[in-house]
Amino acid sequence: MTKAYRQAQILKLLRSRRLHTQEDLAQALRSIGVPATQVTLSRDIREMGLLKTPQGYVSPPEIQVMSEVEPVIRELLQDVRTAQNLVVLRTRAGNANALAVALDNANWPEITGTVAGDDTVLVVAADGTTAETLKNRLEQILTV
């Protein structure tokens, strides 16, 4: 395994789930067949500029996107509902596309994809539990 491949896999893992410790990261890597020692992971974390937050390790661009998407959500989102693995977001007329673009650019692990109309965004999640998690995350942003 090359360093570039390992680091790409680390980023992929961080986009798909929250990893709070180096041990969590090491286990996740092992589960996909990528061995890494603690020393190697420490070096990768430093070189990649990963930051440890209360939500787990994140890359600096993700932090920037997280801070950029939240004001858009607060400004545009009016209602959130789930239907199995789908999350239906309502906005004022003409604002759905802007909200969908912001969510797509945020690269949240709960979001598989979005489809926007005029005042409605359909967000596809992997399953019902993930959709409910996303709904709760959006509602929490609205209440802050």
PDB file of N, CA, C and O in Angstrom, residues 6 11 13 17-18 21 32-33 37 45 48 54 57 70 86 88 93 97 103 108 116 133 144:
ATOM      1  N   ARG A   6      -3.257   5.023   1.138  1.00  0.00           N
ATOM      2  CA  ARG A   6      -3.702   4.960   2.535  1.00  0.00           C
ATOM      3  C   ARG A   6      -4.380   6.268   2.936  1.00  0.00           C
ATOM      4  O   ARG A   6      -5.452   6.273   3.530  1.00  0.00           O
ATOM      5  N   LEU A  11      -9.359   9.606   4.090  1.00  0.00           N
ATOM      6  CA  LEU A  11     -10.337  10.649   3.758  1.00  0.00           C
ATOM      7  C   LEU A  11     -11.695  10.047   3.424  1.00  0.00           C
ATOM      8  O   LEU A  11     -12.737  10.559   3.841  1.00  0.00           O
ATOM      9  N   LEU A  13     -12.916   7.227   4.534  1.00  0.00           N
ATOM     10  CA  LEU A  13     -13.506   6.768   5.787  1.00  0.00           C
ATOM     11  C   LEU A  13     -14.074   7.936   6.592  1.00  0.00           C
ATOM     12  O   LEU A  13     -15.165   7.840   7.158  1.00  0.00           O
ATOM     13  N   ARG A  17     -18.020   8.111   7.980  1.00  0.00           N
ATOM     14  CA  ARG A  17     -18.352   7.861   9.387  1.00  0.00           C
ATOM     15  C   ARG A  17     -17.498   8.724  10.296  1.00  0.00           C
ATOM     16  O   ARG A  17     -16.491   9.267   9.875  1.00  0.00           O
ATOM     17  N   ARG A  18     -17.914   8.817  11.537  1.00  0.00           N
ATOM     18  CA  ARG A  18     -17.179   9.587  12.536  1.00  0.00           C
ATOM     19  C   ARG A  18     -16.183   8.677  13.232  1.00  0.00           C
ATOM     20  O   ARG A  18     -16.542   7.622  13.741  1.00  0.00           O
ATOM     21  N   THR A  21     -10.956   8.387  17.532  1.00  0.00           N
ATOM     22  CA  THR A  21      -9.605   8.129  18.034  1.00  0.00           C
ATOM     23  C   THR A  21      -8.752   7.513  16.932  1.00  0.00           C
ATOM     24  O   THR A  21      -9.272   7.036  15.917  1.00  0.00           O
ATOM     25  N   ILE A  32     -11.002  -2.541   5.935  1.00  0.00           N
ATOM     26  CA  ILE A  32     -10.998  -2.459   4.467  1.00  0.00           C
ATOM     27  C   ILE A  32      -9.671  -2.964   3.889  1.00  0.00           C
ATOM     28  O   ILE A  32      -9.354  -2.714   2.732  1.00  0.00           O
ATOM     29  N   GLY A  33      -8.886  -3.640   4.741  1.00  0.00           N
ATOM     30  CA  GLY A  33      -7.667  -4.270   4.261  1.00  0.00           C
ATOM     31  C   GLY A  33      -6.457  -3.367   4.143  1.00  0.00           C
ATOM     32  O   GLY A  33      -5.539  -3.661   3.384  1.00  0.00           O
ATOM     33  N   THR A  37       0.209   1.318  11.293  1.00  0.00           N
ATOM     34  CA  THR A  37       0.638   1.377  12.681  1.00  0.00           C
ATOM     35  C   THR A  37       0.241   2.722  13.284  1.00  0.00           C
ATOM     36  O   THR A  37      -0.110   3.673  12.573  1.00  0.00           O
ATOM     37  N   ILE A  45      -2.023  11.806   9.933  1.00  0.00           N
ATOM     38  CA  ILE A  45      -2.913  12.825  10.507  1.00  0.00           C
ATOM     39  C   ILE A  45      -2.244  14.192  10.447  1.00  0.00           C
ATOM     40  O   ILE A  45      -2.862  15.185  10.049  1.00  0.00           O
ATOM     41  N   MET A  48      -1.775  15.321   6.667  1.00  0.00           N
ATOM     42  CA  MET A  48      -3.042  15.626   6.010  1.00  0.00           C
ATOM     43  C   MET A  48      -3.739  16.837   6.638  1.00  0.00           C
ATOM     44  O   MET A  48      -4.735  17.320   6.099  1.00  0.00           O
ATOM     45  N   PRO A  54     -14.961  17.516  18.540  1.00  0.00           N
ATOM     46  CA  PRO A  54     -15.879  16.677  19.312  1.00  0.00           C
ATOM     47  C   PRO A  54     -16.639  15.664  18.452  1.00  0.00           C
ATOM     48  O   PRO A  54     -17.082  14.641  18.935  1.00  0.00           O
ATOM     49  N   TYR A  57     -12.374  13.065  13.904  1.00  0.00           N
ATOM     50  CA  TYR A  57     -11.382  13.660  13.005  1.00  0.00           C
ATOM     51  C   TYR A  57     -12.072  14.240  11.769  1.00  0.00           C
ATOM     52  O   TYR A  57     -12.997  13.631  11.224  1.00  0.00           O
ATOM     53  N   GLU A  70     -24.134  25.735   7.278  1.00  0.00           N
ATOM     54  CA  GLU A  70     -25.080  26.001   8.355  1.00  0.00           C
ATOM     55  C   GLU A  70     -25.848  27.310   8.168  1.00  0.00           C
ATOM     56  O   GLU A  70     -27.073  27.323   8.343  1.00  0.00           O
ATOM     57  N   LEU A  86     -35.685   8.670   2.629  1.00  0.00           N
ATOM     58  CA  LEU A  86     -35.701   9.988   1.986  1.00  0.00           C
ATOM     59  C   LEU A  86     -35.969  11.077   3.009  1.00  0.00           C
ATOM     60  O   LEU A  86     -36.743  10.891   3.947  1.00  0.00           O
ATOM     61  N   VAL A  88     -37.275  15.011   2.995  1.00  0.00           N
ATOM     62  CA  VAL A  88     -37.892  16.034   2.163  1.00  0.00           C
ATOM     63  C   VAL A  88     -37.712  17.382   2.858  1.00  0.00           C
ATOM     64  O   VAL A  88     -38.142  17.564   3.993  1.00  0.00           O
ATOM     65  N   ALA A  93     -40.180  29.544  -2.295  1.00  0.00           N
ATOM     66  CA  ALA A  93     -40.123  29.361  -3.744  1.00  0.00           C
ATOM     67  C   ALA A  93     -38.799  29.880  -4.303  1.00  0.00           C
ATOM     68  O   ALA A  93     -38.334  30.954  -3.941  1.00  0.00           O
ATOM     69  N   ASN A  97     -32.760  24.875  -5.058  1.00  0.00           N
ATOM     70  CA  ASN A  97     -31.492  24.551  -5.712  1.00  0.00           C
ATOM     71  C   ASN A  97     -30.298  25.029  -4.889  1.00  0.00           C
ATOM     72  O   ASN A  97     -29.306  24.311  -4.747  1.00  0.00           O
ATOM     73  N   LEU A 103     -25.789  21.546   0.410  1.00  0.00           N
ATOM     74  CA  LEU A 103     -25.716  20.216   1.032  1.00  0.00           C
ATOM     75  C   LEU A 103     -24.796  19.288   0.248  1.00  0.00           C
ATOM     76  O   LEU A 103     -24.025  18.523   0.837  1.00  0.00           O
ATOM     77  N   TRP A 108     -21.677  15.651   3.554  1.00  0.00           N
ATOM     78  CA  TRP A 108     -22.072  14.984   4.789  1.00  0.00           C
ATOM     79  C   TRP A 108     -22.226  13.491   4.526  1.00  0.00           C
ATOM     80  O   TRP A 108     -22.797  13.087   3.505  1.00  0.00           O
ATOM     81  N   ALA A 116     -33.334  18.721  -6.567  1.00  0.00           N
ATOM     82  CA  ALA A 116     -34.015  19.956  -6.201  1.00  0.00           C
ATOM     83  C   ALA A 116     -35.074  20.335  -7.216  1.00  0.00           C
ATOM     84  O   ALA A 116     -34.866  20.217  -8.423  1.00  0.00           O
ATOM     85  N   THR A 133     -31.291  10.396  11.236  1.00  0.00           N
ATOM     86  CA  THR A 133     -30.105  11.077  11.760  1.00  0.00           C
ATOM     87  C   THR A 133     -29.912  12.416  11.056  1.00  0.00           C
ATOM     88  O   THR A 133     -29.644  13.437  11.694  1.00  0.00           O
ATOM     89  N   VAL A 144     -30.403  26.368  16.667  1.00  0.00           N
ATOM     90  CA  VAL A 144     -29.248  27.065  17.287  1.00  0.00           C
ATOM     91  C   VAL A 144     -29.393  28.547  17.104  1.00  0.00           C
ATOM     92  O   VAL A 144     -29.822  29.075  16.155  1.00  0.00           O
TER      93      VAL A 144
END
